């Protein structure tokens, strides 16, 4: 709900449990007032509350140096020495700005930004237009609120209303000015095979920067940060999370000023970013989703999960039963032929697996990772009977067929590169920095995107393909496009991501029956922008049943479990060499969109029976994975037990899954207290053969079974009727 005092220019935005309040101060600047637990907005509309929050130390005088005004979108060069939200240069070189309120409107729903990922619908959107008194620039600030959500979506649109061009050097999506800096900050940092490890540090004075400048959101840092009050825990206390709906280079900064306030802002990374705005042009920044929680990190995560499922992921897929996949990558790598694939398919069908996904190596000259990328035509020498043969074999076995692509990439040893070397990002004559022997295609160019669209479409039309795994295995270097003029080279990284979105938009629209999964060398681009197009994302190349507990725990901070592709792989694990029980691997993979990634032909009958059992059990809980609320009960980071719980929205069903990490002597009395149940309902815990009230299960908890190293357990809980 949005309430406005049009005279005093006070704006009260109410979501499910929060209020966000801003107003236009005496200097005409749009100023932050309040963000937190819901308050009585009328107090702000009718009384002097807003004025009690006058900024220090120079009041409303923007023209005073050292002004510490809590600005809703910070501008540069008028004495606020903190980082601005935007920095742009006029043709005469002048770069200071002085933004004041111009107008506002409230519209139903959420703004549509075409193929740039955005909230698909919304309750209401407040748009406030600010005007620069020193140039012809205007900024529209959008705030979309939802009655059923604690997420507020923000972005900024910068408009050059003059005739002369302006160079943007920074254009963040949002700025949030908090009156104090008594927070810790959580980021999700990592690396390949160890993505999204939560790390919490104090803010301190100065700036904490959470960012990627790699041209993709990256393994190293997710476009997410959360401010945690010192009292914030998993289950209680205040925190504010921010998640950018964007897949390119990004930055989120938290700057504690010398006056004690905190400026949290973020958007496209300003490092290596420039954008020329000609007269009359606008620049739309990606959306940022902000979530206030008074129920700790768990509360924040559940709100983000619902937000993604209800507003970002394709509604046709968000709650759709996910295919249970067998993927051949770790079974064969590049070394396969038709017979080997048929054997895997034959072994998969009786187990209840419904989709076979053919991974890397089916196209061009591709027997290792040195060649072939870009040549999207099947290698019939390797795959007798082509893709059609595999698709038909799947159909004969009652299974569907999926295919791997890496549309954004090219090997120098490929027909595509030999014909169009200029299609690759980089400067001719400068040795390219290769990663995995490949280069990135210049998706800032429409002709390149068109070429790949045609090539991929042709394959998708060639036979019955119902699933695509869209991989991306390197990040950007030598940021240079042969086709962009000198003054626009700084636009490349963002234009590239817009090209990726354009291709994703065109392919997902042209092939509405194909289920798309995202991937980037594991989970190197697991973000809201990708989730807009790909309803699930390969979470990590690390499928080890212990490492995965940490990766999935971290990923669940702001993404739904249904968005995480989680596969059971072989042991010793290919990434860690660790041996864990098949039952544990299955159980950890059940806390997401489950699947398999191993050579089924090498399993004995017992193992096959175990997989059959896992799939049958998963079918009993997959509605909880798709629609339930996640409660993280015991952390693998600071305890010997990993445990998570999914609870149906009506609290009639729950699923607890856990893993004991190491056997420790005399570790006998570990009790897990359940969460999210209805205290007044009675429940059956199937595995224990007991009934108890939600109150008992939450307050007294359940004693864990004795388990060996990496042993796992489940409790299936249902309401007694
Ligand atoms: C990286 C992915 O994460 C893997 O699952 C696999 O698809 C390989 N790429 C194939 O090259």
XYZ file of C-alpha atoms and ligand atoms in Angstrom:
732
model
C 0.000 0.000 0.000
C 1.245 3.508 -0.762
C 0.009 6.579 1.113
C 1.051 10.072 0.172
C 0.612 13.515 1.670
C 0.701 15.466 -1.556
C 1.140 18.782 0.183
C 3.956 17.856 2.512
C 5.359 15.355 0.021
C 5.583 12.533 2.500
C 5.501 9.020 0.962
C 4.622 6.013 3.104
C 5.161 2.610 1.463
C 3.812 -0.365 3.361
C 4.584 -3.982 2.507
C 3.477 -7.028 4.473
C 5.388 -6.226 7.665
C 7.512 -3.183 6.913
C 7.162 0.526 6.263
C 9.441 2.588 4.055
C 9.086 6.341 4.419
C 10.642 9.181 2.459
C 9.802 12.837 2.022
C 10.833 15.965 0.206
C 12.704 18.214 2.611
C 12.877 22.000 2.721
C 15.749 22.029 0.261
C 13.571 20.087 -2.199
C 15.721 16.982 -1.867
C 14.167 13.538 -1.571
C 15.194 12.326 1.838
C 15.074 9.014 3.673
C 13.019 8.917 6.880
C 12.369 5.345 7.970
C 12.781 1.708 6.901
C 11.860 -1.049 9.317
C 9.039 -2.813 11.093
C 5.623 -1.490 10.122
C 4.697 1.813 11.767
C 1.626 3.937 11.695
C 2.260 5.799 8.494
C -0.341 8.397 9.341
C 1.925 9.679 12.111
C 4.428 10.560 9.458
C 1.839 12.030 7.157
C 0.236 14.236 9.760
C 2.844 15.116 12.336
C 6.289 16.571 12.541
C 8.098 13.231 12.791
C 9.814 13.692 9.491
C 11.304 16.914 10.623
C 12.784 15.420 13.744
C 15.112 13.496 11.453
C 16.880 16.577 10.143
C 20.334 15.746 8.893
C 23.564 16.578 10.645
C 25.558 18.715 10.719
C 24.410 21.261 8.170
C 20.671 21.001 8.163
C 18.948 21.103 4.816
C 21.492 23.285 3.119
C 22.732 21.214 0.220
C 25.115 23.983 -0.760
C 27.011 23.655 2.486
C 30.116 21.551 2.326
C 30.054 18.418 4.492
C 26.354 17.944 4.207
C 25.331 14.547 5.516
C 21.848 14.554 4.109
C 20.222 11.109 3.995
C 19.529 11.264 0.286
C 17.352 8.744 -1.551
C 19.705 8.888 -4.522
C 22.971 10.543 -3.714
C 24.454 13.074 -6.081
C 27.970 14.329 -6.538
C 29.926 17.456 -5.928
C 27.780 19.504 -3.530
C 29.602 18.775 -0.326
C 28.381 15.281 0.418
C 31.758 13.570 0.301
C 30.419 10.043 0.474
C 30.129 7.984 -2.711
C 27.270 9.215 -4.897
C 24.645 6.980 -6.514
C 25.316 8.579 -9.875
C 28.197 10.430 -11.419
C 27.916 11.913 -14.882
C 29.843 14.419 -16.941
C 28.274 17.125 -19.070
C 29.828 18.077 -22.406
C 31.626 21.017 -20.820
C 33.247 18.651 -18.316
C 31.227 19.843 -15.311
C 30.109 16.972 -13.086
C 28.374 18.288 -9.975
C 24.625 17.855 -9.671
C 21.852 19.069 -7.381
C 18.766 16.885 -7.680
C 15.439 18.153 -6.364
C 11.919 16.777 -6.448
C 9.983 17.396 -9.662
C 6.896 15.168 -9.660
C 5.542 11.809 -8.665
C 2.890 9.290 -9.616
C 1.576 5.977 -8.344
C 0.719 3.289 -10.854
C -0.828 -0.136 -10.488
C 1.514 -3.063 -10.986
C 5.229 -3.145 -11.714
C 7.123 -1.440 -14.535
C 7.991 -3.560 -17.565
C 11.618 -3.243 -18.676
C 11.408 -5.588 -21.660
C 14.114 -8.235 -21.625
C 15.955 -6.640 -18.662
C 14.840 -8.914 -15.800
C 12.245 -7.308 -13.566
C 9.471 -8.113 -11.115
C 6.764 -9.509 -13.368
C 3.880 -7.958 -11.516
C 3.380 -5.957 -8.403
C 0.933 -4.345 -6.097
C 1.736 -0.707 -6.741
C 4.668 1.338 -7.944
C 5.611 4.817 -6.762
C 7.675 6.742 -9.280
C 9.329 9.949 -8.098
C 11.021 12.171 -10.641
C 13.992 14.263 -9.543
C 15.424 17.055 -11.626
C 18.992 18.283 -11.672
C 19.178 22.041 -11.164
C 22.626 22.094 -12.765
C 22.016 20.107 -15.952
C 19.252 18.658 -18.095
C 19.338 15.320 -16.323
C 16.321 13.770 -14.625
C 16.113 10.664 -12.503
C 13.020 8.555 -11.933
C 13.127 6.481 -8.788
C 10.781 3.493 -8.842
C 9.549 1.708 -5.731
C 7.338 -1.362 -6.227
C 5.557 -2.724 -3.161
C 3.591 -5.938 -2.728
C 0.954 -6.452 -0.039
C 1.988 -10.087 0.412
C 5.746 -9.572 0.562
C 8.466 -7.978 2.637
C 10.491 -7.279 -0.468
C 10.475 -3.817 -1.998
C 11.839 -3.477 -5.518
C 13.717 -0.373 -6.534
C 15.532 0.997 -9.527
C 16.492 4.325 -11.071
C 16.072 5.576 -14.611
C 18.401 8.368 -15.703
C 17.171 10.610 -18.503
C 19.069 13.152 -20.524
C 16.366 15.717 -21.223
C 18.746 18.099 -22.966
C 20.247 18.146 -26.443
C 23.887 17.593 -25.619
C 25.304 14.252 -24.697
C 26.184 13.283 -21.155
C 28.636 10.571 -20.084
C 27.453 8.411 -17.205
C 30.316 7.154 -15.075
C 28.113 5.632 -12.420
C 24.413 4.779 -12.333
C 23.452 2.731 -9.299
C 20.026 1.193 -8.888
C 19.224 2.304 -5.361
C 20.528 4.105 -2.320
C 19.404 3.461 1.243
C 20.482 5.876 3.962
C 20.248 4.363 7.406
C 20.604 6.651 10.416
C 23.159 4.458 12.183
C 25.818 1.977 11.191
C 25.472 -0.516 14.047
C 25.344 -3.473 11.700
C 27.473 -6.368 10.576
C 27.441 -7.175 6.896
C 26.933 -10.585 5.339
C 28.127 -11.366 1.845
C 28.072 -14.650 -0.088
C 31.649 -15.111 -1.223
C 33.324 -18.127 -2.766
C 35.144 -19.600 -5.713
C 34.613 -22.356 -8.249
C 33.173 -25.452 -6.513
C 32.656 -23.502 -3.317
C 30.139 -20.834 -4.180
C 28.114 -18.601 -1.841
C 29.804 -19.161 1.495
C 28.206 -16.729 3.962
C 30.750 -14.419 5.598
C 29.823 -11.876 8.251
C 32.124 -9.007 9.196
C 31.665 -5.752 11.095
C 31.072 -2.672 8.969
C 33.530 -0.366 10.685
C 34.106 3.133 9.346
C 34.584 3.704 5.644
C 33.319 1.482 2.868
C 32.702 -2.243 2.585
C 32.416 -3.196 -1.071
C 30.770 -6.414 -2.264
C 31.362 -6.642 -5.999
C 32.313 -8.375 -9.196
C 34.096 -6.759 -12.127
C 34.286 -9.975 -14.167
C 31.453 -9.248 -16.586
C 29.286 -11.776 -14.748
C 27.993 -11.975 -11.222
C 30.764 -14.547 -10.521
C 31.689 -17.449 -8.260
C 33.652 -15.071 -6.053
C 30.806 -12.836 -4.903
C 27.052 -13.033 -5.275
C 25.062 -9.835 -5.954
C 23.672 -10.004 -2.444
C 24.480 -8.401 0.895
C 22.651 -8.226 4.200
C 22.994 -5.795 7.055
C 22.620 -7.596 10.359
C 21.898 -5.951 13.671
C 24.341 -7.231 16.285
C 21.446 -9.190 17.811
C 20.384 -10.776 14.524
C 20.469 -14.579 14.434
C 19.024 -17.208 12.145
C 15.688 -16.997 13.941
C 15.357 -13.518 15.423
C 16.485 -9.937 15.217
C 16.575 -7.379 12.444
C 18.315 -7.548 9.111
C 18.047 -5.903 5.720
C 18.964 -7.938 2.650
C 19.625 -6.595 -0.818
C 19.766 -8.714 -3.921
C 20.393 -7.265 -7.380
C 18.265 -8.706 -10.186
C 21.298 -8.570 -12.438
C 23.885 -10.951 -13.889
C 26.750 -8.655 -14.878
C 29.516 -6.810 -13.027
C 27.925 -5.321 -9.943
C 28.766 -3.478 -6.765
C 26.984 -3.155 -3.445
C 28.657 -0.734 -1.054
C 28.013 -0.016 2.609
C 29.618 3.245 3.663
C 29.648 4.280 7.302
C 30.075 8.042 7.366
C 32.092 10.043 9.861
C 28.713 11.214 11.230
C 27.743 7.635 12.044
C 25.145 7.052 9.323
C 25.227 4.171 6.855
C 24.734 4.469 3.110
C 23.921 1.157 1.437
C 23.715 1.331 -2.318
C 24.327 -0.776 -5.363
C 23.855 -1.566 -9.004
C 26.065 -1.982 -12.059
C 29.725 -1.853 -11.017
C 31.015 1.642 -11.746
C 34.506 0.254 -12.315
C 35.000 -0.024 -16.073
C 31.521 1.383 -16.725
C 30.698 4.353 -18.925
C 27.564 5.060 -20.885
C 26.949 7.868 -23.327
C 23.454 9.278 -23.067
C 22.586 11.301 -26.127
C 19.969 14.034 -25.839
C 16.547 12.500 -25.173
C 17.940 9.090 -24.186
C 17.421 7.214 -20.946
C 19.368 4.591 -19.032
C 17.425 1.970 -17.097
C 19.315 0.506 -14.157
C 18.702 -3.102 -13.052
C 16.266 -3.677 -10.231
C 17.332 -4.246 -6.653
C 15.184 -6.289 -4.260
C 15.401 -5.109 -0.662
C 14.008 -7.140 2.192
C 13.498 -6.073 5.778
C 13.158 -8.886 8.301
C 12.481 -8.712 12.017
C 12.709 -12.513 12.127
C 16.385 -12.933 11.526
C 18.095 -14.378 8.498
C 15.567 -17.190 8.230
C 12.733 -14.677 7.880
C 14.656 -12.772 5.214
C 15.411 -15.931 3.229
C 11.789 -17.076 3.253
C 10.683 -13.666 1.965
C 13.275 -13.684 -0.815
C 12.291 -17.249 -1.755
C 8.619 -16.271 -2.055
C 9.551 -13.131 -3.954
C 11.519 -15.127 -6.530
C 8.833 -17.765 -6.890
C 5.978 -15.288 -7.134
C 7.480 -12.349 -8.983
C 10.695 -13.220 -10.857
C 10.687 -16.839 -12.050
C 8.517 -17.608 -15.082
C 5.049 -18.241 -13.571
C 4.574 -21.214 -15.887
C 7.602 -22.887 -14.247
C 7.915 -21.510 -10.737
C 5.743 -24.171 -9.154
C 6.062 -26.768 -11.869
C 7.199 -30.268 -10.898
C 10.817 -30.384 -11.976
C 12.196 -33.001 -14.338
C 14.329 -35.601 -12.565
C 17.435 -35.578 -14.653
C 20.268 -37.936 -15.455
C 23.141 -35.870 -16.866
C 26.091 -37.647 -18.496
C 28.838 -35.095 -17.689
C 30.531 -36.785 -14.751
C 29.696 -40.204 -16.212
C 31.560 -39.707 -19.476
C 32.975 -36.189 -19.751
C 33.781 -35.834 -23.487
C 34.276 -39.525 -23.996
C 31.003 -40.991 -25.220
C 29.323 -42.415 -28.276
C 25.761 -43.318 -29.066
C 25.926 -46.754 -27.462
C 27.289 -45.391 -24.202
C 24.498 -42.821 -24.008
C 21.881 -45.430 -24.829
C 23.214 -47.610 -22.021
C 22.875 -44.751 -19.552
C 19.343 -44.010 -20.755
C 18.412 -47.686 -20.526
C 19.700 -47.820 -16.963
C 17.909 -44.608 -15.992
C 14.395 -45.359 -17.207
C 13.499 -48.135 -14.741
C 14.691 -46.036 -11.801
C 12.070 -43.311 -12.266
C 14.418 -40.759 -13.865
C 12.410 -38.887 -16.464
C 14.876 -36.759 -18.459
C 18.256 -37.498 -20.011
C 20.455 -34.417 -20.474
C 23.311 -34.736 -22.931
C 26.085 -32.463 -21.716
C 29.153 -30.973 -23.414
C 30.786 -32.714 -26.379
C 27.981 -33.527 -28.853
C 28.739 -30.819 -31.421
C 31.455 -29.676 -33.842
C 34.927 -31.013 -33.182
C 34.650 -31.362 -29.433
C 36.567 -34.209 -27.843
C 38.095 -31.993 -25.197
C 37.700 -28.386 -24.102
C 40.114 -26.976 -26.691
C 37.835 -26.802 -29.725
C 34.349 -26.726 -31.151
C 32.518 -24.098 -29.099
C 30.411 -22.018 -31.449
C 29.825 -24.852 -33.926
C 26.289 -25.753 -32.917
C 25.734 -28.699 -35.214
C 25.817 -32.298 -34.119
C 28.945 -34.359 -34.668
C 27.456 -37.395 -36.363
C 30.819 -39.142 -36.454
C 30.789 -39.262 -32.701
C 27.061 -39.575 -32.312
C 25.779 -41.952 -34.941
C 22.134 -41.189 -35.685
C 22.565 -37.646 -34.376
C 20.499 -35.940 -31.711
C 17.337 -37.274 -33.262
C 18.530 -40.806 -32.541
C 19.118 -39.971 -28.877
C 15.805 -38.129 -28.559
C 13.977 -41.075 -30.096
C 15.721 -43.537 -27.843
C 14.701 -41.461 -24.820
C 11.111 -41.411 -26.079
C 11.123 -45.189 -26.534
C 12.115 -45.502 -22.888
C 9.415 -43.046 -21.793
C 11.964 -40.327 -21.092
C 12.511 -36.781 -22.281
C 15.645 -35.401 -23.849
C 17.675 -32.363 -22.822
C 20.753 -30.758 -24.342
C 23.734 -28.679 -23.190
C 24.763 -25.462 -24.925
C 27.285 -22.792 -24.143
C 25.813 -20.111 -26.403
C 27.999 -17.204 -25.305
C 31.356 -18.794 -26.101
C 33.694 -19.674 -28.934
C 36.928 -21.641 -29.281
C 39.554 -20.239 -31.617
C 39.669 -23.751 -33.050
C 36.136 -23.647 -34.457
C 34.539 -22.978 -37.799
C 32.713 -20.025 -36.287
C 35.903 -18.306 -35.135
C 37.721 -19.033 -38.369
C 34.864 -17.395 -40.294
C 34.242 -14.511 -37.854
C 37.223 -13.766 -35.603
C 35.714 -10.333 -34.914
C 32.746 -12.026 -33.197
C 34.899 -12.498 -30.087
C 35.426 -9.879 -27.406
C 38.997 -8.587 -27.397
C 41.379 -6.518 -29.462
C 42.887 -8.038 -32.583
C 46.638 -8.055 -32.247
C 46.514 -8.390 -28.452
C 46.931 -11.956 -27.175
C 43.615 -12.836 -25.544
C 43.537 -14.096 -21.962
C 42.064 -17.532 -22.419
C 40.059 -19.297 -19.783
C 39.273 -22.957 -20.432
C 40.763 -22.329 -23.899
C 37.809 -20.217 -24.953
C 36.813 -16.653 -25.774
C 33.555 -14.819 -25.203
C 31.330 -13.862 -28.090
C 30.586 -10.176 -28.384
C 26.934 -10.173 -27.362
C 26.938 -6.373 -27.364
C 26.476 -6.914 -31.111
C 23.018 -7.745 -32.364
C 24.383 -9.599 -35.406
C 26.303 -11.956 -33.101
C 23.242 -12.604 -30.924
C 21.165 -13.143 -34.096
C 23.707 -15.650 -35.385
C 23.650 -17.682 -32.170
C 19.875 -17.448 -31.935
C 19.570 -18.971 -35.409
C 22.143 -21.682 -34.678
C 20.597 -22.752 -31.355
C 17.032 -22.528 -32.707
C 17.952 -24.787 -35.586
C 19.148 -27.464 -33.168
C 16.109 -27.075 -30.911
C 13.846 -27.539 -33.915
C 15.795 -30.542 -35.207
C 14.264 -33.044 -32.788
C 12.254 -33.371 -29.621
C 14.273 -31.438 -27.030
C 12.445 -30.507 -23.849
C 15.287 -29.246 -21.641
C 18.267 -26.957 -22.206
C 21.235 -26.549 -19.898
C 22.735 -23.124 -20.730
C 26.330 -23.087 -19.529
C 28.897 -20.252 -19.395
C 32.454 -21.160 -18.493
C 34.561 -18.042 -18.418
C 34.480 -14.387 -17.446
C 35.485 -11.271 -19.330
C 38.949 -9.911 -20.072
C 40.296 -7.435 -22.681
C 36.974 -5.600 -22.537
C 36.874 -4.483 -26.142
C 34.381 -4.717 -28.973
C 35.533 -4.292 -32.564
C 32.225 -2.590 -33.325
C 31.861 -0.046 -30.508
C 33.321 3.436 -31.053
C 36.090 4.728 -28.797
C 33.767 6.632 -26.490
C 31.423 3.683 -25.999
C 33.927 0.931 -25.092
C 32.980 1.407 -21.425
C 29.470 0.225 -22.321
C 30.647 -3.225 -23.402
C 30.146 -5.253 -20.203
C 26.587 -4.043 -19.630
C 25.704 -4.255 -23.324
C 27.001 -7.842 -23.270
C 24.643 -8.802 -20.444
C 21.776 -7.070 -22.240
C 22.666 -9.251 -25.242
C 22.575 -12.368 -23.039
C 19.135 -11.354 -21.756
C 17.985 -10.659 -25.314
C 19.032 -14.127 -26.454
C 17.487 -15.749 -23.373
C 14.291 -13.800 -23.970
C 14.090 -14.797 -27.617
C 14.872 -18.463 -27.055
C 12.588 -18.920 -24.056
C 9.751 -17.170 -25.929
C 10.298 -19.121 -29.146
C 10.482 -22.440 -27.298
C 7.943 -22.125 -24.492
C 7.829 -25.881 -23.959
C 11.537 -26.185 -23.326
C 12.650 -26.078 -19.707
C 15.815 -23.943 -19.362
C 18.411 -24.482 -16.685
C 21.200 -21.944 -16.086
C 24.808 -22.854 -15.317
C 28.155 -21.060 -15.265
C 31.046 -23.398 -14.538
C 28.868 -24.615 -11.683
C 27.237 -21.719 -9.852
C 29.233 -18.786 -11.248
C 26.169 -16.842 -12.329
C 23.512 -17.805 -9.811
C 21.518 -14.595 -9.600
C 18.092 -13.030 -9.948
C 18.699 -11.951 -13.537
C 19.340 -15.515 -14.616
C 16.405 -16.830 -12.559
C 14.112 -14.577 -14.555
C 14.846 -16.786 -17.580
C 16.058 -20.049 -16.100
C 13.775 -21.485 -13.452
C 16.632 -23.407 -11.914
C 20.397 -23.070 -11.951
C 23.172 -25.619 -11.554
C 24.246 -24.739 -8.041
C 27.866 -25.845 -8.119
C 30.183 -28.304 -9.830
C 30.881 -29.569 -6.342
C 28.382 -32.330 -5.663
C 30.170 -33.746 -2.629
C 27.498 -34.460 -0.016
C 29.308 -32.498 2.687
C 30.492 -29.515 0.618
C 27.001 -29.232 -0.836
C 25.466 -28.704 2.616
C 27.453 -25.465 2.877
C 26.860 -24.377 -0.716
C 23.112 -24.987 -0.504
C 22.919 -23.362 2.928
C 24.587 -20.202 1.589
C 22.562 -20.174 -1.628
C 19.324 -20.427 0.342
C 20.085 -17.074 2.011
C 18.291 -15.352 -0.829
C 17.211 -17.935 -3.420
C 14.480 -20.610 -3.214
C 15.566 -24.227 -2.857
C 13.542 -25.094 -5.976
C 15.945 -22.892 -7.969
C 18.926 -25.037 -6.986
C 19.786 -27.956 -9.260
C 21.222 -30.607 -6.964
C 22.592 -33.865 -8.313
C 23.795 -37.101 -6.838
C 27.228 -37.929 -8.216
C 29.698 -40.802 -7.917
C 32.152 -41.554 -5.120
C 34.969 -40.894 -4.570
C 33.656 -37.462 -5.429
C 35.350 -35.989 -8.497
C 36.012 -32.642 -6.835
C 36.941 -33.603 -3.267
C 37.769 -37.334 -3.468
C 35.523 -37.785 -0.423
C 33.435 -40.910 -0.014
C 29.950 -40.421 1.367
C 27.019 -42.853 1.469
C 24.697 -42.887 -1.546
C 21.758 -42.342 0.803
C 23.340 -39.127 2.113
C 24.073 -37.876 -1.385
C 20.448 -38.489 -2.321
C 19.171 -36.765 0.759
C 21.236 -33.610 0.294
C 20.166 -33.487 -3.352
C 16.533 -33.822 -2.244
C 16.754 -30.319 -0.758
C 16.521 -28.830 -4.234
C 15.624 -29.802 -7.797
C 17.066 -33.291 -7.608
C 18.841 -35.298 -10.275
C 21.734 -37.661 -11.025
C 25.122 -37.196 -12.589
C 26.995 -40.494 -12.592
C 27.456 -43.582 -14.689
C 24.351 -45.582 -13.868
C 25.689 -48.548 -15.830
C 28.373 -49.024 -13.188
C 25.977 -49.314 -10.252
C 25.147 -52.620 -8.642
C 21.572 -53.742 -8.003
C 21.591 -52.475 -4.434
C 22.619 -49.014 -5.544
C 19.985 -49.003 -8.257
C 17.349 -49.970 -5.693
C 18.556 -47.109 -3.474
C 18.163 -44.603 -6.328
C 14.701 -45.964 -7.076
C 13.830 -45.467 -3.419
C 15.243 -41.923 -3.419
C 13.177 -40.910 -6.429
C 10.007 -42.410 -4.985
C 10.583 -40.551 -1.690
C 11.385 -37.327 -3.517
C 8.025 -37.525 -5.261
C 6.411 -37.384 -1.807
C 8.161 -34.163 -0.853
C 8.735 -32.305 -4.103
C 5.713 -30.069 -3.443
C 7.535 -28.920 -0.295
C 10.636 -28.172 -2.342
C 8.546 -26.181 -4.805
C 6.185 -24.372 -2.444
C 7.338 -24.829 1.140
C 9.086 -22.530 3.600
C 12.696 -23.317 4.427
C 13.934 -23.355 8.024
C 17.682 -23.776 8.481
C 17.969 -25.712 11.731
C 21.622 -26.590 12.193
C 24.541 -25.020 10.388
C 27.361 -27.063 8.837
C 29.580 -24.011 9.362
C 29.481 -23.997 13.136
C 28.194 -27.380 14.226
C 28.752 -31.038 13.511
C 25.283 -31.316 12.015
C 23.667 -29.909 8.936
C 19.901 -29.845 9.152
C 17.203 -28.097 7.135
C 13.438 -28.334 7.219
C 10.748 -27.589 4.645
C 7.251 -26.782 5.877
C 4.114 -26.492 3.760
C 2.411 -23.094 3.819
C -0.617 -24.577 5.583
C 1.719 -26.263 8.111
C 0.221 -29.674 7.533
C 3.382 -31.311 6.187
C 7.088 -30.969 6.819
C 10.321 -32.624 5.775
C 13.486 -32.564 7.835
C 16.765 -33.653 6.297
C 20.122 -33.675 8.004
C 23.664 -34.964 7.929
C 26.068 -35.696 10.750
C 29.421 -34.520 9.534
C 31.926 -36.427 11.671
C 31.632 -39.195 14.163
C 32.699 -37.779 17.526
C 32.935 -39.939 20.661
C 30.279 -39.366 23.313
C 28.370 -36.979 21.056
C 25.125 -38.534 22.244
C 22.615 -35.869 23.022
C 22.238 -33.645 20.036
C 18.720 -32.314 19.897
C 17.208 -30.543 16.909
C 14.357 -28.159 17.646
C 11.945 -28.018 14.746
C 10.601 -24.751 13.397
C 7.698 -23.436 11.400
C 5.078 -25.915 12.651
C 1.727 -24.927 14.084
C 2.217 -25.163 17.869
C -1.372 -26.283 18.320
C -1.464 -28.999 15.696
C -0.483 -32.602 16.362
C 1.969 -34.262 14.058
C 3.216 -37.747 13.247
C 6.940 -38.231 12.735
C 6.920 -41.232 10.425
C 10.479 -42.494 10.928
C 10.175 -42.356 14.734
C 6.630 -43.692 14.900
C 5.610 -40.952 17.335
C 3.025 -38.206 17.507
C 3.561 -34.878 19.238
C 2.262 -31.335 19.108
C 4.010 -28.628 17.126
C 4.699 -26.966 20.469
C 6.589 -30.012 21.750
C 8.498 -30.541 18.520
C 9.565 -26.895 18.454
C 10.349 -26.402 22.137
C 11.706 -29.779 23.208
C 12.897 -30.939 19.806
C 13.924 -34.403 18.712
C 17.012 -36.379 19.599
C 19.155 -37.263 16.625
C 19.802 -40.838 15.667
C 23.357 -42.210 16.102
C 25.082 -41.874 12.776
C 28.507 -42.561 11.295
C 30.590 -39.956 9.413
C 28.414 -38.280 6.781
C 25.406 -40.304 7.868
C 22.063 -38.724 7.073
C 18.556 -38.853 8.376
C 15.071 -37.629 7.460
C 11.905 -37.034 9.389
C 8.716 -36.921 7.373
C 6.155 -35.058 9.424
C 2.430 -34.922 8.775
C -0.439 -33.370 10.625
C -2.636 -35.926 12.429
C -6.102 -35.606 10.991
C 30.627 -26.712 -16.430
C 29.356 -27.218 -15.826
O 29.197 -26.722 -14.539
C 29.360 -28.736 -15.849
O 28.200 -29.218 -15.239
C 29.476 -29.221 -17.260
O 28.326 -28.865 -17.972
C 30.712 -28.630 -17.905
N 30.765 -27.215 -17.770
C 30.778 -29.006 -19.367
O 31.795 -28.387 -20.024
